[in-house]
mmCIF file of C-alpha atoms in Angstrom:
data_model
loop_
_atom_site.group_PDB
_atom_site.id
_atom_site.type_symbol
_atom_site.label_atom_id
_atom_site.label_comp_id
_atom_site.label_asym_id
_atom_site.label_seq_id
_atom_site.Cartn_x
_atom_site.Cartn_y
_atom_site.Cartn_z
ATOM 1 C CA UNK O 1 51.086 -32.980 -32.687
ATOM 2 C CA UNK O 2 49.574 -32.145 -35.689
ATOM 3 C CA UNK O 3 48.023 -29.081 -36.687
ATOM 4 C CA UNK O 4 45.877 -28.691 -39.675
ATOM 5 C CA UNK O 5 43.750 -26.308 -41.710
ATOM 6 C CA UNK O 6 41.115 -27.972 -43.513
ATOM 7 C CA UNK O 7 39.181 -24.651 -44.365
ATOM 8 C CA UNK O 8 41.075 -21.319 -44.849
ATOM 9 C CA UNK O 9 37.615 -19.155 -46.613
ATOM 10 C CA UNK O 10 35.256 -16.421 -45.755
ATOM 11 C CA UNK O 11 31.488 -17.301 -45.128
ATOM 12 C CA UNK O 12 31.168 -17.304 -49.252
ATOM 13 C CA UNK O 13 34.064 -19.496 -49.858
ATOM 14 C CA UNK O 14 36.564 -19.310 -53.008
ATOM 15 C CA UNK O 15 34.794 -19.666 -56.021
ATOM 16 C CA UNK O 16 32.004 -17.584 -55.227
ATOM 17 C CA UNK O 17 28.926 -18.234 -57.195
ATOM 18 C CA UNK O 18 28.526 -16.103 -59.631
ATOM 19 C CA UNK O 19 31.921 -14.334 -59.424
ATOM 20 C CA UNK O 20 33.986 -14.103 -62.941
ATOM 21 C CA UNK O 21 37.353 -13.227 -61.275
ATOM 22 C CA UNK O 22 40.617 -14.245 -62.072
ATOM 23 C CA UNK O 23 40.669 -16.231 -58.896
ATOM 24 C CA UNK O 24 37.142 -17.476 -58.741
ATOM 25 C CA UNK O 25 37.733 -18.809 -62.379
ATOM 26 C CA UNK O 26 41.085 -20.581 -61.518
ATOM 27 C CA UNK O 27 39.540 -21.955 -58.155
ATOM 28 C CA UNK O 28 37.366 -23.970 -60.624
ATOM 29 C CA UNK O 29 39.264 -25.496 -62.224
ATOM 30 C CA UNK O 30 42.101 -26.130 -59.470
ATOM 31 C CA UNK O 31 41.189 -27.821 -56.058
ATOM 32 C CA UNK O 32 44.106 -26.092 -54.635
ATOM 33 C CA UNK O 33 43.100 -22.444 -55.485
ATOM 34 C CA UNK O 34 39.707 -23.657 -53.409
ATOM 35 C CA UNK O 35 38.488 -22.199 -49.923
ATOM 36 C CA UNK O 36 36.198 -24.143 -47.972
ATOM 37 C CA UNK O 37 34.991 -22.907 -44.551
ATOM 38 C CA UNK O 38 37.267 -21.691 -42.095
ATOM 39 C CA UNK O 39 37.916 -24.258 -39.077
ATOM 40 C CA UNK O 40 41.284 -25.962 -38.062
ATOM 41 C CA UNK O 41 41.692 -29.532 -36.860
ATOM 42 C CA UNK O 42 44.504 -30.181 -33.923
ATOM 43 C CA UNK O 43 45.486 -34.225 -33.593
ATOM 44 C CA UNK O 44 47.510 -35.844 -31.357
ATOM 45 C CA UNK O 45 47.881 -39.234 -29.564
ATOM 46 C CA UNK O 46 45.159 -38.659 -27.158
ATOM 47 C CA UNK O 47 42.703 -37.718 -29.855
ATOM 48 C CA UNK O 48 41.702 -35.116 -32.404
ATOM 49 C CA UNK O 49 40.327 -31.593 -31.522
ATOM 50 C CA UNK O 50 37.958 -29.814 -34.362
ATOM 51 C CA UNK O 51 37.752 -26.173 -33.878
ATOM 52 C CA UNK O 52 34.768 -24.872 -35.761
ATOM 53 C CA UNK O 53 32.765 -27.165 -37.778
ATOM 54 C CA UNK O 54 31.951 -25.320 -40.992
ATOM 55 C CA UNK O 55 32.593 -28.179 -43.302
ATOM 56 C CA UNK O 56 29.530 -30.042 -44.567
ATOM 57 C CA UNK O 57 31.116 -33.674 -44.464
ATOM 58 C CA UNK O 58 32.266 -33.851 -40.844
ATOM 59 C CA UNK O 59 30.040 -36.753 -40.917
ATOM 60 C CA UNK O 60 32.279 -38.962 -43.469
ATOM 61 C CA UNK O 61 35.291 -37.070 -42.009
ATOM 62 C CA UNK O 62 35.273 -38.484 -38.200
ATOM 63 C CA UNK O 63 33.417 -41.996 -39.068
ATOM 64 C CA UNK O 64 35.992 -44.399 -38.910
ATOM 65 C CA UNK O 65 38.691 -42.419 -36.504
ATOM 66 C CA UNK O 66 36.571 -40.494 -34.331
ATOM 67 C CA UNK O 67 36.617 -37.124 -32.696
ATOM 68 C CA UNK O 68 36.940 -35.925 -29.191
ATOM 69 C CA UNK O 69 35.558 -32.764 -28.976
ATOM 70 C CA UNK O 70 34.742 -29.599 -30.732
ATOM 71 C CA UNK O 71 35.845 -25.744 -30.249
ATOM 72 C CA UNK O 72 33.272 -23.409 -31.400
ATOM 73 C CA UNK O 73 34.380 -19.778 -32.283
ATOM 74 C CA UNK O 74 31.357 -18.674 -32.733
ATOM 75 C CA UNK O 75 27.638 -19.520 -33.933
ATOM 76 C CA UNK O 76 27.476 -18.157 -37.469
ATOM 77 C CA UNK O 77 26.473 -20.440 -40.122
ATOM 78 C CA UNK O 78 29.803 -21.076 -41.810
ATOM 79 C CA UNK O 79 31.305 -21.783 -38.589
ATOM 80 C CA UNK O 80 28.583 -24.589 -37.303
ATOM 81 C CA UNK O 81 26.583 -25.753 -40.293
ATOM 82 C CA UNK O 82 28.357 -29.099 -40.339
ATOM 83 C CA UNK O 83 26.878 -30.160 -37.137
ATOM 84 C CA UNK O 84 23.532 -30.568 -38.760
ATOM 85 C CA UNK O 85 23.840 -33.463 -39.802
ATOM 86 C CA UNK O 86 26.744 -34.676 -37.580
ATOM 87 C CA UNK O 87 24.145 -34.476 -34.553
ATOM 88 C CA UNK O 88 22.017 -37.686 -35.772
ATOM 89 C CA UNK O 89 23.939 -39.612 -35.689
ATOM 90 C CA UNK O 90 24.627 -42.820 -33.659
ATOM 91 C CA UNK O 91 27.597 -43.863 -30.943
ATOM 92 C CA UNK O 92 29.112 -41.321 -27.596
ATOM 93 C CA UNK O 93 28.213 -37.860 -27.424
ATOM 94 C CA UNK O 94 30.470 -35.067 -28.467
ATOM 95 C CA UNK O 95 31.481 -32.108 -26.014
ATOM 96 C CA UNK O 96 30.718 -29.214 -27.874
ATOM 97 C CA UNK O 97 32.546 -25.956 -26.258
ATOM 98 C CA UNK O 98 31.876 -22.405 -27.187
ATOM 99 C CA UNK O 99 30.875 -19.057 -26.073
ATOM 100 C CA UNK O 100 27.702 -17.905 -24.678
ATOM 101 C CA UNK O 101 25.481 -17.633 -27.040
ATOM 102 C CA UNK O 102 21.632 -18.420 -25.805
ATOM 103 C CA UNK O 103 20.728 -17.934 -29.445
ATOM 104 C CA UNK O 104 22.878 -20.451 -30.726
ATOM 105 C CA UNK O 105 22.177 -20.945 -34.027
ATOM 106 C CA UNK O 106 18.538 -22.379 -35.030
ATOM 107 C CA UNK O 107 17.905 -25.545 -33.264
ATOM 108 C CA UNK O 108 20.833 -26.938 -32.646
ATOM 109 C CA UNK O 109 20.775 -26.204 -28.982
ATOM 110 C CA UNK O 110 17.451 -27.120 -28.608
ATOM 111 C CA UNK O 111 17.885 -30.810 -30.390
ATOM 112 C CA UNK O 112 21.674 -31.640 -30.119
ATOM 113 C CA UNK O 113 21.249 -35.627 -31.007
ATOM 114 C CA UNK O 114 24.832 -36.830 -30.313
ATOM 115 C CA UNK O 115 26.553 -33.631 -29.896
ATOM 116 C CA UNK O 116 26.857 -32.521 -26.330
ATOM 117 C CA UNK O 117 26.955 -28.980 -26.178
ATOM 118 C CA UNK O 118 28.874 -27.792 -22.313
ATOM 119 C CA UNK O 119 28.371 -25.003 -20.287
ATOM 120 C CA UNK O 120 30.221 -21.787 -21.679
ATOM 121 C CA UNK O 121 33.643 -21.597 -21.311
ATOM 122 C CA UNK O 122 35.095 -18.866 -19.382
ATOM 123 C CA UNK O 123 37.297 -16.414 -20.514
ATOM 124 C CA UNK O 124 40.921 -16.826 -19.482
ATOM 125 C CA UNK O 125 40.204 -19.696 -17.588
ATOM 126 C CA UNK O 126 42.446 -22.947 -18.882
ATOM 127 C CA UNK O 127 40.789 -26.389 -19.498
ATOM 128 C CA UNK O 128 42.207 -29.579 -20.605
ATOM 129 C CA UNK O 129 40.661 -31.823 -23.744
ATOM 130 C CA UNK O 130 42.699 -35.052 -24.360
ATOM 131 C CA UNK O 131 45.796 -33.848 -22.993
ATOM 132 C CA UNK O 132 45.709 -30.200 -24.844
ATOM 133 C CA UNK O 133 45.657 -26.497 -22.472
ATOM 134 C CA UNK O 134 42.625 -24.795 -24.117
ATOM 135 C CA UNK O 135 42.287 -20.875 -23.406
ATOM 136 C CA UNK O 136 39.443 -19.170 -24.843
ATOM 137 C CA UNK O 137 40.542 -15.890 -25.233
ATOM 138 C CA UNK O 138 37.441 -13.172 -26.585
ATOM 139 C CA UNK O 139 37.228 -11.688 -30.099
ATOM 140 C CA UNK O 140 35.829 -8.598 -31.606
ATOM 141 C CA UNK O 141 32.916 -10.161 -33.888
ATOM 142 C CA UNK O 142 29.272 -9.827 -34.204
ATOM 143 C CA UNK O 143 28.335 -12.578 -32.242
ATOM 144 C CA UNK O 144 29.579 -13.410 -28.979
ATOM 145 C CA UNK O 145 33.245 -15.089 -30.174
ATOM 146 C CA UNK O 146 36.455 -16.712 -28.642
ATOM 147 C CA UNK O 147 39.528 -17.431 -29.941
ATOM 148 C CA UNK O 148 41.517 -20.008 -28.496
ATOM 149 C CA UNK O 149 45.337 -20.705 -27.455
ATOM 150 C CA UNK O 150 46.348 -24.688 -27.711
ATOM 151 C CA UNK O 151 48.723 -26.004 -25.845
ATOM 152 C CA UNK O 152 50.545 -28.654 -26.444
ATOM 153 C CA UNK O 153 53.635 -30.166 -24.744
ATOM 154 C CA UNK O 154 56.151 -26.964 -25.534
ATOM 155 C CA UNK O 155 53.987 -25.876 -27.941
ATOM 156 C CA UNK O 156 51.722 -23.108 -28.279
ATOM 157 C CA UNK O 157 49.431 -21.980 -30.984
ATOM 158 C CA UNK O 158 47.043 -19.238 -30.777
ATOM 159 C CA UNK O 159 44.102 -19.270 -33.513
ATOM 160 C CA UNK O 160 41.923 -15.905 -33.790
ATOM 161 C CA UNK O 161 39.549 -16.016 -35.635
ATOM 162 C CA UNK O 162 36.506 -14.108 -36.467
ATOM 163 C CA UNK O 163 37.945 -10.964 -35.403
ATOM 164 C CA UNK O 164 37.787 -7.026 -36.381
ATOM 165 C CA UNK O 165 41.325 -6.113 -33.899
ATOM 166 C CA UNK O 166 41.245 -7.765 -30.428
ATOM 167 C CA UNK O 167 39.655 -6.280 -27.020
ATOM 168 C CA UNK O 168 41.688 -4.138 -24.931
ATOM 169 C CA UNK O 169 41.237 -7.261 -22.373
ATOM 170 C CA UNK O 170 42.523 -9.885 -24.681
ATOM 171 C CA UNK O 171 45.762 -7.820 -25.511
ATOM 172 C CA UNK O 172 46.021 -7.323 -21.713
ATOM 173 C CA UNK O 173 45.927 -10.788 -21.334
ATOM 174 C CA UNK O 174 48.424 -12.132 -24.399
ATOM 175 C CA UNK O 175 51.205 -9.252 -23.529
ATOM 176 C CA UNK O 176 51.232 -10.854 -20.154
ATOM 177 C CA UNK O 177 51.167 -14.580 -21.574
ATOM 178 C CA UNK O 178 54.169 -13.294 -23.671
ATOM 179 C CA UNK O 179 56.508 -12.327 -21.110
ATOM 180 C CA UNK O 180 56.549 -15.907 -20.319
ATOM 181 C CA UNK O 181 56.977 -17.405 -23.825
ATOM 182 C CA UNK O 182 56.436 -16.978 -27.313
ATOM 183 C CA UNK O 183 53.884 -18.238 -29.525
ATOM 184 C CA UNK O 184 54.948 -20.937 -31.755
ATOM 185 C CA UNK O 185 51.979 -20.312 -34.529
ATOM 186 C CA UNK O 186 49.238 -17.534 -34.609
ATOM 187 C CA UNK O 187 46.399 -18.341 -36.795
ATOM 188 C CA UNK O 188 44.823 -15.200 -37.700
ATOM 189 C CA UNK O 189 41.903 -13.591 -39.549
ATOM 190 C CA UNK O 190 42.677 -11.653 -42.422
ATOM 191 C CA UNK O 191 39.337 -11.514 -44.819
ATOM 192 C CA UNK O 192 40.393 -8.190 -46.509
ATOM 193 C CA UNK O 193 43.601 -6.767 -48.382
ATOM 194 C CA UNK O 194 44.271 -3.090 -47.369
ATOM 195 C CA UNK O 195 41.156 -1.299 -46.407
ATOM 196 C CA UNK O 196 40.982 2.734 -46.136
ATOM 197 C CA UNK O 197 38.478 2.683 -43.235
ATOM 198 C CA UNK O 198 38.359 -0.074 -40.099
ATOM 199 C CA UNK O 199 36.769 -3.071 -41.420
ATOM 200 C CA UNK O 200 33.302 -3.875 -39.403
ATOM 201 C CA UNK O 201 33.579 -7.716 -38.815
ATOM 202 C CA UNK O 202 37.165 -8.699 -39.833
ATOM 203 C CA UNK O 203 40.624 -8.007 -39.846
ATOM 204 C CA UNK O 204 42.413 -5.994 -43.090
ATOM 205 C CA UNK O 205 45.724 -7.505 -44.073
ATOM 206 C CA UNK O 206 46.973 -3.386 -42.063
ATOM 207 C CA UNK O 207 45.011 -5.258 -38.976
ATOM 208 C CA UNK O 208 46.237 -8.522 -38.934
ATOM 209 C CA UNK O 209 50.004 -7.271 -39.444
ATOM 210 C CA UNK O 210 49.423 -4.818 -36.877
ATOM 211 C CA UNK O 211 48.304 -7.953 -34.513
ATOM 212 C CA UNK O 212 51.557 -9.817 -35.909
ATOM 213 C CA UNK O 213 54.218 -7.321 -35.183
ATOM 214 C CA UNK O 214 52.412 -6.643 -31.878
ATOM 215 C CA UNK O 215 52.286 -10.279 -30.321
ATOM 216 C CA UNK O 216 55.806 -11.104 -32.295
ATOM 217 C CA UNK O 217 55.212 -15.266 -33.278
ATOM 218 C CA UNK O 218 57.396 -17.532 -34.803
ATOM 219 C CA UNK O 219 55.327 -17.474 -37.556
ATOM 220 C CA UNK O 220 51.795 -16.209 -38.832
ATOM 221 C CA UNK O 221 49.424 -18.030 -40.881
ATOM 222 C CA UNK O 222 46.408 -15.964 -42.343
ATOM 223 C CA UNK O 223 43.282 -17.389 -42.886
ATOM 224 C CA UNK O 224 39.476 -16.578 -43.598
ATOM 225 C CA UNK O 225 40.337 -15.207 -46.586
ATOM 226 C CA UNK O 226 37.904 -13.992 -49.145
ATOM 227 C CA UNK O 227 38.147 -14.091 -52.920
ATOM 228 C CA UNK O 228 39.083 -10.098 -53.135
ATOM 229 C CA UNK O 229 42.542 -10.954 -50.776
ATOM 230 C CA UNK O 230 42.623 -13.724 -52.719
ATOM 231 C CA UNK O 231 42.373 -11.273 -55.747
ATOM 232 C CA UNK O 232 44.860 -8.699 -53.979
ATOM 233 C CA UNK O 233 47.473 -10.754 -53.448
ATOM 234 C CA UNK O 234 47.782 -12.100 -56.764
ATOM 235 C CA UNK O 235 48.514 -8.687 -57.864
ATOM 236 C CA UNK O 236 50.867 -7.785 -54.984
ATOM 237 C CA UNK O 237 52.813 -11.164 -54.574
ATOM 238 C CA UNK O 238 55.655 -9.912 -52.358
ATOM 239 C CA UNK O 239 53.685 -7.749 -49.690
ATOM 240 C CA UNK O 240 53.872 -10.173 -46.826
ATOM 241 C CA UNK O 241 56.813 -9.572 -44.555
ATOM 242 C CA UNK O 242 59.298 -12.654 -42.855
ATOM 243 C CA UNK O 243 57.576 -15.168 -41.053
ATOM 244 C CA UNK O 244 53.913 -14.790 -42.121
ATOM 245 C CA UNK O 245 52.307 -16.254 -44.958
ATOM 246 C CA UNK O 246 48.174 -17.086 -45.960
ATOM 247 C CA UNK O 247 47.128 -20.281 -45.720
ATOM 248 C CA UNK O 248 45.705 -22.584 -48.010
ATOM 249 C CA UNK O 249 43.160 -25.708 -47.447
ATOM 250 C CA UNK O 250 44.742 -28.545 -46.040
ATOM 251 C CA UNK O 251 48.003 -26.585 -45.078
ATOM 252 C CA UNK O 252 49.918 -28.677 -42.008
ATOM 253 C CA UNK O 253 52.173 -27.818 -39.200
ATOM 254 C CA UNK O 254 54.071 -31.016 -37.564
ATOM 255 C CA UNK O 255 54.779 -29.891 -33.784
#
């Protein structure tokens, strides 16, 4: 199994337009220092599972190899604006899976072309897609939002993102999970470096920590990252502790 990261940014992406930074101005001029929208891509022999489907050229992506099915987080722009154009065009549908959201975002629901959105997945409640245990789990967001643990042979990854903390029911649930096993990865949110006062969409770098040392992973990968962590971190390059480290585009995990 392989799990990937194609987009590790915030809804404005790294460089942000406008922005004279030290980061926004390196970003320009390096590809790697870039942050395209946040979404993760799991593949395995059975097929290839998109979660979120921010990117604009899913389209060129998937042509020639395909994709199974999509996770949706959520229905905010940067997290679904890719399916735009994905949705005309031509071949088998695509099972979309999500929340519920009636709103959805513009028309998508109303005029899905290819894309094949399913009924709302419940909470808690295990599914398979091409041989891979998918749990949506619920996040703290401003839309309705899931997160979602991936199984995987012996392998589990949990990916949470958008999140501001995680409901009392979700830690419930994982503190349970984890007197079973341990999670191999945790994906996490972590938009913001330190904050003074509780962040109102996303997780600080005191929240996602907090998460970390709570649910105890192998390791931690941070991700939906704006250009101020970006910006943070360059200026405090030893703050992380063992074991978790911020992700960058394209960053892979062999399972």
């Amino acid at each position: 199994m392989r799990f990937s990261l194609p987009g590790t940014g915030d809804v404005r992406q790294v460089p942000v337009f406008g922005c004279e930074c030290k980061v926004c101005c390196q970003a320009r001029v390096n590809v790697r220092r870039r942050r395209r929208p946040c979404c993760a891509l799991l593949e395995t022999p059975q097929g290839d599972l998109l979660i979120d489907a921010g990117l604009t050229d899913l389209a060129e992506r998937f042509e020639q190899k395909g994709l199974n099915a999509i996770l949706l987080t959520h229905y905010h722009v940067d997290h679904v604006q890719g399916l735009f154009h994905l949705r005309w065009g031509m071949g088998e549908k695509i099972p979309v899976y999500g929340p519920s959201d009636v709103q959805g975002y513009a028309d998508l629901l109303k005029h899905p072309g290819i894309l094949k959105f399913m009924p709302a997945a419940e909470p808690f409640q295990r599914f398979e897609l091409s041989g891979i245990g998918v749990t949506p789990i619920p996040l703290q967001h401003s839309k309705p939002t899931y997160g979602y643990l991936l199984e995987y042979n012996n392998s589990l990854i949990a990916y949470l993102t958008d999140t501001v903390g995680l409901p009392e029911q979700t830690q419930i649930f994982l503190k349970q999970l984890l007197k079973e096993r341990r999670i191999d990865l945790l994906v996490m949110d972590c938009s913001y470096p330190p904050q003074n006062t509780t962040p109102r969409n996303h997780n600080d770098l005191n929240m996602a920590l907090e998460i970390h040392h709570s649910l105890r992973p192998c390791r931690t990968v941070l991700t939906h990252i704006s250009h101020e962590m970006d910006l943070w971190l360059s200026d405090h390059p030893d703050s992380l502790p063992d074991h978790v480290q911020v992700a960058r585009d394209d960053d892979d995990f062999l399972f």
